[in-house]
Each structure stands twice: as structure tokens, then as C-alpha cells.
mmCIF file of C-alpha atoms in Angstrom:
data_model
loop_
_atom_site.group_PDB
_atom_site.id
_atom_site.type_symbol
_atom_site.label_atom_id
_atom_site.label_comp_id
_atom_site.label_asym_id
_atom_site.label_seq_id
_atom_site.Cartn_x
_atom_site.Cartn_y
_atom_site.Cartn_z
ATOM 1 C CA MET A 297 8.020 -8.360 -8.654
ATOM 2 C CA TRP A 298 10.238 -11.057 -12.183
ATOM 3 C CA ARG A 299 10.521 -14.799 -12.099
ATOM 4 C CA ARG A 300 12.129 -15.511 -9.858
ATOM 5 C CA ILE A 301 14.990 -15.032 -11.236
ATOM 6 C CA GLU A 302 17.437 -12.279 -10.110
ATOM 7 C CA LYS A 303 14.339 -9.586 -10.843
ATOM 8 C CA ALA A 304 13.326 -10.064 -7.153
ATOM 9 C CA ARG A 305 14.417 -6.786 -7.232
ATOM 10 C CA ALA A 306 12.571 -5.664 -9.739
ATOM 11 C CA GLY A 307 9.632 -3.246 -8.738
ATOM 12 C CA ARG A 308 9.027 -4.479 -4.993
ATOM 13 C CA GLY A 309 8.308 -0.407 -4.663
ATOM 14 C CA ALA A 310 5.567 -0.747 -7.341
ATOM 15 C CA VAL A 311 3.577 -3.638 -6.036
ATOM 16 C CA LEU A 312 4.124 -2.019 -2.466
ATOM 17 C CA ALA A 313 3.112 1.635 -4.335
ATOM 18 C CA ALA A 314 -0.197 -1.155 -5.274
ATOM 19 C CA CYS A 315 -0.844 -1.871 -1.324
ATOM 20 C CA ILE A 316 -0.474 1.485 0.043
ATOM 21 C CA LEU A 317 -3.185 3.127 -2.309
ATOM 22 C CA ALA A 318 -5.208 -0.363 -1.140
ATOM 23 C CA GLY A 319 -5.263 1.327 2.176
ATOM 24 C CA VAL A 320 -2.624 -1.133 3.832
ATOM 25 C CA THR A 321 -0.051 1.138 4.574
ATOM 26 C CA GLU A 322 -2.938 4.180 4.877
ATOM 27 C CA ALA A 323 -3.160 4.974 8.408
ATOM 28 C CA SER A 324 -6.333 3.957 9.944
ATOM 29 C CA SER A 325 -8.882 7.099 11.235
ATOM 30 C CA GLN A 326 -10.214 5.878 14.299
ATOM 31 C CA GLU A 327 -9.159 7.492 17.366
ATOM 32 C CA ALA A 328 -12.109 9.189 17.646
ATOM 33 C CA LEU A 329 -14.720 5.646 17.313
ATOM 34 C CA GLU A 330 -12.647 4.245 19.908
ATOM 35 C CA ARG A 331 -14.057 6.814 22.499
ATOM 36 C CA VAL A 332 -17.737 5.414 22.100
ATOM 37 C CA PRO A 333 -19.671 3.401 23.814
ATOM 38 C CA ALA A 334 -20.614 0.957 22.187
ATOM 39 C CA GLY A 335 -23.362 0.411 19.323
ATOM 40 C CA ARG A 336 -24.433 2.482 16.543
ATOM 41 C CA ILE A 337 -21.335 5.185 16.414
ATOM 42 C CA ALA A 338 -23.553 7.831 17.362
ATOM 43 C CA PRO A 339 -23.346 11.426 15.479
ATOM 44 C CA ALA A 340 -21.143 13.698 16.196
ATOM 45 C CA PRO A 341 -22.271 17.569 16.551
ATOM 46 C CA ALA A 342 -22.859 19.782 13.776
ATOM 47 C CA ALA A 343 -20.084 21.860 14.436
ATOM 48 C CA ALA A 344 -17.368 18.821 14.991
ATOM 49 C CA ARG A 345 -18.736 17.026 11.731
ATOM 50 C CA GLN A 346 -15.973 15.948 9.479
ATOM 51 C CA MET A 347 -16.901 14.344 6.206
ATOM 52 C CA PHE A 348 -13.773 13.961 4.682
ATOM 53 C CA GLU A 349 -10.577 12.402 4.863
ATOM 54 C CA VAL A 350 -7.126 13.343 3.180
ATOM 55 C CA SER A 351 -3.767 10.837 3.160
ATOM 56 C CA ALA A 352 -0.899 10.924 1.929
ATOM 57 C CA GLY A 353 2.368 9.344 2.056
ATOM 58 C CA ALA A 354 5.609 7.704 0.921
ATOM 59 C CA ASP A 355 7.466 4.410 1.101
ATOM 60 C CA GLY A 356 11.358 3.650 0.142
ATOM 61 C CA THR A 357 13.550 1.349 -0.102
ATOM 62 C CA GLY A 358 17.228 0.229 -1.732
ATOM 63 C CA PRO A 359 15.886 -0.446 -5.363
ATOM 64 C CA SER A 360 12.497 1.545 -5.379
ATOM 65 C CA TRP A 361 10.194 4.444 -4.049
ATOM 66 C CA SER A 362 6.606 5.696 -4.411
ATOM 67 C CA ILE A 363 4.196 8.269 -2.958
ATOM 68 C CA TYR A 364 0.540 8.450 -3.186
ATOM 69 C CA SER A 365 -2.255 10.752 -2.417
ATOM 70 C CA GLY A 366 -5.638 10.059 -1.249
ATOM 71 C CA LEU A 367 -8.805 11.488 -0.400
ATOM 72 C CA THR A 368 -12.013 9.982 1.359
ATOM 73 C CA ALA A 369 -15.695 11.589 2.186
ATOM 74 C CA ALA A 370 -18.664 9.960 3.477
ATOM 75 C CA LEU A 371 -21.817 10.741 1.043
ATOM 76 C CA PHE A 372 -24.037 11.441 3.882
ATOM 77 C CA GLY A 373 -23.462 12.294 6.568
ATOM 78 C CA ASP A 374 -19.890 11.833 9.233
ATOM 79 C CA LEU A 375 -16.554 10.029 8.628
ATOM 80 C CA ARG A 376 -17.338 8.633 12.548
ATOM 81 C CA ASP A 377 -21.189 7.302 11.583
ATOM 82 C CA ASN A 378 -21.618 4.199 10.215
ATOM 83 C CA GLY A 379 -22.629 4.676 5.853
ATOM 84 C CA VAL A 380 -21.169 5.021 2.242
ATOM 85 C CA ARG A 381 -18.166 6.448 1.760
ATOM 86 C CA LEU A 382 -15.873 7.026 -1.629
ATOM 87 C CA ARG A 383 -12.376 6.978 -1.952
ATOM 88 C CA LEU A 384 -10.441 9.136 -4.854
ATOM 89 C CA SER A 385 -6.184 7.805 -4.967
ATOM 90 C CA GLY A 386 -3.233 8.399 -6.926
ATOM 91 C CA GLY A 387 0.083 7.788 -7.012
ATOM 92 C CA TYR A 388 3.109 7.140 -9.156
ATOM 93 C CA GLY A 389 6.549 5.405 -8.135
ATOM 94 C CA ARG A 390 10.241 4.608 -10.226
ATOM 95 C CA TYR A 391 11.830 1.479 -8.735
ATOM 96 C CA ARG A 392 14.940 -0.714 -11.292
ATOM 97 C CA TYR A 393 15.889 -4.380 -11.704
ATOM 98 C CA THR A 394 18.362 -6.565 -13.911
ATOM 99 C CA ARG A 395 17.524 -9.885 -15.100
ATOM 100 C CA PRO A 396 20.226 -12.377 -16.881
ATOM 101 C CA PHE A 397 20.458 -11.675 -20.467
ATOM 102 C CA PHE A 398 22.954 -14.723 -22.650
ATOM 103 C CA ASP A 399 24.982 -12.304 -25.097
ATOM 104 C CA GLU A 400 25.424 -14.368 -28.027
ATOM 105 C CA GLY A 401 28.712 -12.983 -29.470
ATOM 106 C CA ARG A 402 30.443 -12.524 -26.531
ATOM 107 C CA ARG A 403 29.150 -16.291 -25.743
ATOM 108 C CA ARG A 404 28.406 -14.823 -22.156
ATOM 109 C CA HIS A 405 25.544 -13.986 -18.981
ATOM 110 C CA LEU A 406 25.103 -10.704 -18.672
ATOM 111 C CA TRP A 407 22.893 -8.631 -16.422
ATOM 112 C CA PRO A 408 20.825 -5.625 -17.918
ATOM 113 C CA GLU A 409 19.815 -3.083 -16.166
ATOM 114 C CA PHE A 410 15.880 -1.588 -16.488
ATOM 115 C CA PHE A 411 14.394 0.876 -14.935
ATOM 116 C CA GLY A 412 10.224 1.065 -14.217
ATOM 117 C CA GLU A 413 7.997 3.860 -13.621
ATOM 118 C CA GLN A 414 3.884 2.762 -12.376
ATOM 119 C CA THR A 415 0.872 5.373 -11.988
ATOM 120 C CA SER A 416 -2.852 4.470 -10.667
ATOM 121 C CA VAL A 417 -5.642 6.000 -9.853
ATOM 122 C CA ASP A 418 -8.163 4.613 -8.411
ATOM 123 C CA ALA A 419 -12.123 4.939 -7.882
ATOM 124 C CA LEU A 420 -13.670 2.888 -4.628
ATOM 125 C CA ILE A 421 -17.305 3.222 -3.148
ATOM 126 C CA GLY A 422 -17.489 1.194 -0.065
ATOM 127 C CA TYR A 423 -19.432 0.811 3.137
ATOM 128 C CA HIS A 424 -18.026 1.791 7.293
ATOM 129 C CA TRP A 425 -19.247 -0.287 9.751
ATOM 130 C CA ALA A 426 -18.302 -0.310 13.469
ATOM 131 C CA TRP A 427 -19.556 -3.179 16.249
ATOM 132 C CA GLY A 428 -17.950 -2.529 19.874
ATOM 133 C CA PRO A 429 -14.619 -1.870 19.779
ATOM 134 C CA THR A 430 -14.660 -3.292 15.711
ATOM 135 C CA THR A 431 -15.084 -1.411 12.698
ATOM 136 C CA LEU A 432 -14.578 -2.700 8.828
ATOM 137 C CA LYS A 433 -14.427 -0.464 5.596
ATOM 138 C CA ALA A 434 -15.027 -2.538 2.992
ATOM 139 C CA TYR A 435 -14.768 -1.251 -0.932
ATOM 140 C CA GLY A 436 -14.795 -1.921 -4.622
ATOM 141 C CA GLY A 437 -14.432 -0.580 -7.819
ATOM 142 C CA LEU A 438 -12.149 0.344 -10.670
ATOM 143 C CA THR A 439 -8.529 1.214 -10.778
ATOM 144 C CA GLN A 440 -5.861 1.674 -13.967
ATOM 145 C CA GLU A 441 -2.284 0.931 -13.747
ATOM 146 C CA ARG A 442 0.713 1.791 -16.013
ATOM 147 C CA HIS A 443 4.195 0.665 -15.777
ATOM 148 C CA ARG A 444 6.577 1.839 -18.301
ATOM 149 C CA ILE A 445 10.137 0.341 -18.481
ATOM 150 C CA SER A 446 13.068 1.523 -19.704
ATOM 151 C CA PRO A 447 16.479 -0.403 -20.937
ATOM 152 C CA GLY A 448 19.301 0.671 -17.961
ATOM 153 C CA PRO A 449 22.342 2.869 -20.656
ATOM 154 C CA ASP A 450 24.662 0.506 -20.930
ATOM 155 C CA SER A 451 21.857 -2.278 -21.259
ATOM 156 C CA PRO A 452 22.378 -4.525 -25.101
ATOM 157 C CA LEU A 453 17.954 -4.934 -24.669
ATOM 158 C CA ASP A 454 15.498 -2.126 -25.808
ATOM 159 C CA ALA A 455 13.115 -3.796 -23.934
ATOM 160 C CA ASP A 456 11.789 -6.109 -21.569
ATOM 161 C CA GLY A 457 9.878 -8.705 -23.720
ATOM 162 C CA ASP A 458 9.563 -11.206 -20.799
ATOM 163 C CA ASN A 459 8.155 -8.515 -17.922
ATOM 164 C CA ALA A 460 4.112 -9.293 -17.569
ATOM 165 C CA VAL A 461 4.262 -6.374 -15.905
ATOM 166 C CA GLN A 462 4.307 -3.681 -18.461
ATOM 167 C CA GLY A 463 2.231 -1.252 -20.454
ATOM 168 C CA THR A 464 -1.880 0.280 -18.861
ATOM 169 C CA ARG A 465 -4.476 -1.634 -17.510
ATOM 170 C CA SER A 466 -7.736 -1.100 -16.021
ATOM 171 C CA GLY A 467 -9.651 -3.458 -13.818
ATOM 172 C CA ILE A 468 -11.444 -4.265 -10.787
ATOM 173 C CA LYS A 469 -10.122 -3.374 -7.499
ATOM 174 C CA LEU A 470 -11.302 -4.611 -3.514
ATOM 175 C CA VAL A 471 -10.062 -2.895 -0.185
ATOM 176 C CA VAL A 472 -10.771 -4.724 3.064
ATOM 177 C CA GLU A 473 -9.782 -2.780 5.890
ATOM 178 C CA THR A 474 -9.773 -3.420 9.765
ATOM 179 C CA TRP A 475 -9.397 -2.358 13.418
ATOM 180 C CA THR A 476 -10.231 -3.365 16.617
ATOM 181 C CA ARG A 477 -9.439 -2.190 20.217
ATOM 182 C CA LEU A 478 -7.611 -4.291 22.515
ATOM 183 C CA ALA A 479 -9.712 -2.971 26.107
ATOM 184 C CA ASP A 480 -6.916 -0.015 26.821
ATOM 185 C CA TRP A 481 -3.495 -1.216 25.860
ATOM 186 C CA GLY A 482 -4.210 -1.326 22.200
ATOM 187 C CA PHE A 483 -4.944 -2.200 19.494
ATOM 188 C CA PHE A 484 -4.963 -5.198 16.183
ATOM 189 C CA GLN A 485 -4.798 -3.774 12.578
ATOM 190 C CA ALA A 486 -5.904 -6.273 9.266
ATOM 191 C CA ASP A 487 -6.002 -4.271 5.783
ATOM 192 C CA ALA A 488 -6.609 -6.841 2.881
ATOM 193 C CA ASN A 489 -6.874 -5.094 -1.032
ATOM 194 C CA TRP A 490 -6.664 -7.144 -4.232
ATOM 195 C CA SER A 491 -6.463 -5.474 -8.194
ATOM 196 C CA GLN A 492 -7.622 -7.490 -11.781
ATOM 197 C CA PRO A 493 -5.140 -5.687 -14.163
ATOM 198 C CA PHE A 494 -1.606 -6.908 -13.070
ATOM 199 C CA GLU A 495 -3.700 -9.417 -10.353
ATOM 200 C CA ALA A 496 -1.927 -7.554 -8.022
ATOM 201 C CA TYR A 497 -2.716 -8.406 -3.912
ATOM 202 C CA GLY A 498 -1.543 -6.123 -0.802
ATOM 203 C CA GLY A 499 -2.191 -7.740 2.654
ATOM 204 C CA ARG A 500 -0.977 -6.226 6.285
ATOM 205 C CA ILE A 501 -1.722 -7.026 9.700
ATOM 206 C CA ARG A 502 -0.240 -4.564 13.092
ATOM 207 C CA LEU A 503 -0.295 -4.762 17.086
ATOM 208 C CA GLY A 504 0.048 -2.056 18.752
ATOM 209 C CA HIS A 505 0.619 -0.522 22.470
ATOM 210 C CA ASN A 506 -0.799 2.780 23.155
ATOM 211 C CA LEU A 507 1.395 4.752 25.075
ATOM 212 C CA SER A 508 0.694 8.611 26.019
ATOM 213 C CA GLY A 509 0.021 11.838 24.747
ATOM 214 C CA GLY A 510 -1.170 9.206 21.993
ATOM 215 C CA TRP A 511 1.288 7.892 20.912
ATOM 216 C CA SER A 512 1.538 3.768 19.868
ATOM 217 C CA VAL A 513 4.620 1.906 19.232
ATOM 218 C CA GLY A 514 3.666 -1.789 17.429
ATOM 219 C CA LEU A 515 5.242 -4.861 14.781
ATOM 220 C CA GLU A 516 3.846 -5.151 11.688
ATOM 221 C CA ALA A 517 4.089 -7.146 8.805
ATOM 222 C CA ALA A 518 2.690 -7.350 5.300
ATOM 223 C CA ALA A 519 2.563 -9.423 2.146
ATOM 224 C CA PHE A 520 2.248 -8.464 -1.400
ATOM 225 C CA GLY A 521 2.788 -9.612 -5.263
ATOM 226 C CA ASN A 522 1.845 -9.530 -8.283
ATOM 227 C CA LEU A 523 2.016 -11.397 -12.025
ATOM 228 C CA ASN A 524 5.990 -11.205 -11.195
ATOM 229 C CA HIS A 525 6.587 -11.158 -8.193
ATOM 230 C CA ASP A 526 5.838 -12.648 -4.764
ATOM 231 C CA GLY A 527 7.310 -10.627 -1.686
ATOM 232 C CA GLY A 528 7.082 -9.420 2.415
ATOM 233 C CA ARG A 529 8.084 -7.106 5.129
ATOM 234 C CA ALA A 530 8.519 -6.964 8.407
ATOM 235 C CA GLY A 531 9.363 -4.363 10.851
ATOM 236 C CA ALA A 532 8.409 -1.778 13.360
ATOM 237 C CA PHE A 533 6.811 1.385 13.562
ATOM 238 C CA ALA A 534 5.243 4.490 15.697
ATOM 239 C CA ARG A 535 2.321 6.008 15.183
ATOM 240 C CA PHE A 536 0.976 10.096 17.060
ATOM 241 C CA ALA A 537 -2.545 10.653 16.060
ATOM 242 C CA TRP A 538 -4.880 13.038 17.632
ATOM 243 C CA ASP A 539 -8.586 14.399 17.498
ATOM 244 C CA LYS A 540 -8.258 15.367 13.420
ATOM 245 C CA GLY A 541 -5.603 13.323 12.012
ATOM 246 C CA GLU A 542 -2.452 10.620 12.779
ATOM 247 C CA ILE A 543 1.174 10.047 11.325
ATOM 248 C CA SER A 544 2.882 6.859 11.244
ATOM 249 C CA LEU A 545 7.280 6.391 10.721
ATOM 250 C CA SER A 546 7.125 2.292 9.805
ATOM 251 C CA ALA A 547 10.525 0.615 8.888
ATOM 252 C CA GLY A 548 12.200 -2.720 9.332
ATOM 253 C CA LEU A 549 13.387 -5.310 5.930
ATOM 254 C CA ASP A 550 11.862 -6.923 2.719
ATOM 255 C CA GLY A 551 12.466 -9.992 0.753
ATOM 256 C CA ASP A 552 10.995 -13.345 -0.871
ATOM 257 C CA LEU A 553 11.042 -16.829 -0.131
ATOM 258 C CA GLU A 554 14.600 -16.708 -1.143
ATOM 259 C CA ARG A 555 16.455 -13.644 0.201
ATOM 260 C CA ILE A 556 15.790 -10.617 2.318
ATOM 261 C CA GLY A 557 16.363 -7.542 -0.276
ATOM 262 C CA GLY A 558 16.639 -5.058 2.034
ATOM 263 C CA GLY A 559 15.373 -2.445 4.542
ATOM 264 C CA TYR A 560 12.207 -0.537 3.474
ATOM 265 C CA ALA A 561 10.487 2.992 5.265
ATOM 266 C CA SER A 562 7.824 4.025 4.649
ATOM 267 C CA ILE A 563 5.219 7.772 6.119
ATOM 268 C CA ALA A 564 1.940 7.741 5.944
ATOM 269 C CA ALA A 565 -0.870 10.848 7.430
ATOM 270 C CA LEU A 566 -3.695 11.804 6.962
ATOM 271 C CA THR A 567 -5.970 14.483 8.205
ATOM 272 C CA ARG A 568 -10.133 14.970 8.782
ATOM 273 C CA PHE A 569 -12.207 17.727 8.556
#
């Protein structure tokens, strides 16, 4: 997240938290849709109506971790119908980083450590479309994000004035999520988001192969960043889906253009009712 010095470790998890809350690492709820013929999605029987989707998850790397939860509601029908959606979500994360500092008294460079704490809240409204095997969800709305930075116990600095990502800011947020069924063997998923407060962005693609019993496996790649840092990750995932929900596990490597930073692991789950 930070300038292209050793601050690259700072808050990768915080960036990912923003992506998670935008739907970039949120599991897609398409199992029920895939069984409907091409054309407009048929409404579900009244007894089986699913109007709400609750999601939750966690993400971690070496220097950071984050958790999130969210609620998506079909305002005027069923989640499997085309229509308006309302999404409310929130998240919390912690991260740490170092940055160079020249100590005039000691006449040498030091690398003081800082700790970051992030919270965010989104209120978005959007629309769900389906065309044959493809679905598209587009959202827009308001977000508020806070980053609180604290120096480590041995830091010679009381604050990090070079860090552009700190404080509380509010602004608009945009999200796009797509899903395409690839015959019977698999699926392709692409999600992206952008938020105004710290100019954060995130995007992820997944290519999955369907196995038996609701299982699927595949590969994923993501890019993310904000005012201070641009990074990415690549890995693999396993997903188990049933009629009213799913759970997804993924792991791999993250880093930036200069180096591989380390590994990551994430879990996401959702249920519909």
C-alpha cells in the first residue's frame, strides 16, 4: 500500500479487506441460476423464495489479516430473479509495516515499525441481470473507511506523516460482479470494484472446473491497490456449493512488481434464505 520503498508490506490485508467488502473475494451465488434455461430467470415457488443472502469471510497474509460480513437483499422479489439489490457490508482488519527513517543523532537509517487498524462500511444499491449462462451484478453507493496508524513500541517516530492512507474518509463506491457458466465442465468469474476515499481498487478472476457432489476447483488471480501501493496475488481455490449456500477456500502467493511478498489464505461463505 505504501510508496515503492519497503512500505510495500504495509497493509496488503487492508487493501484486500476493501476488495472483500466489494465482492472481489465474496463467493458467487450462482448455483440456483445455473439450472435455469436461457432467457429470463423463472421465479422460484413462493415456498422456496430466497430474498436474503448473508456472507462472511476472513483473509490473512504474513503481516495482516481481515474479516468481513455482508447482507444482500432482493428488494422486490427473489434472488434468482432479475431485479434491484441492496447490499450492506462491513469489515475490520489489522496490518503492520516498516518504512525507512534517517536518524540524525545516530547518523544511520532505521526501519521503524507501524501498526494499522482498518474499518469500513458500505451501503450499495444495484441490479442483477441474467442472459442465458451469464449473470451480471452492478452496484453503486456510499462507503466510509478508516485507517488508524500507531507506531511500534521501539519506533523513534510518533506518527507516519508519509502515509497517505490514514484517517477517516467517505465517498462513493462502484462494484461489478460477473459469472458465466462454461457448459457443464466449469465456470468463469470476474469481479471488480473502485472506492473514492483512498482511491482503492480491486479485481479478481476465477476459472473453475466442476466436480461431483457440488465441489469445484480452479485457479484465481487478483490485483489491488490504493494511494500507496499496487499489488496482486495468484493461487488456487476449492468450492463446495449446495442449494442455499456455498463455502470457498483459497490460497497462494501475493506480492507486487518488485517482489513476492509471501503467501495468503482466505475463506468465504454465504447462505440464502
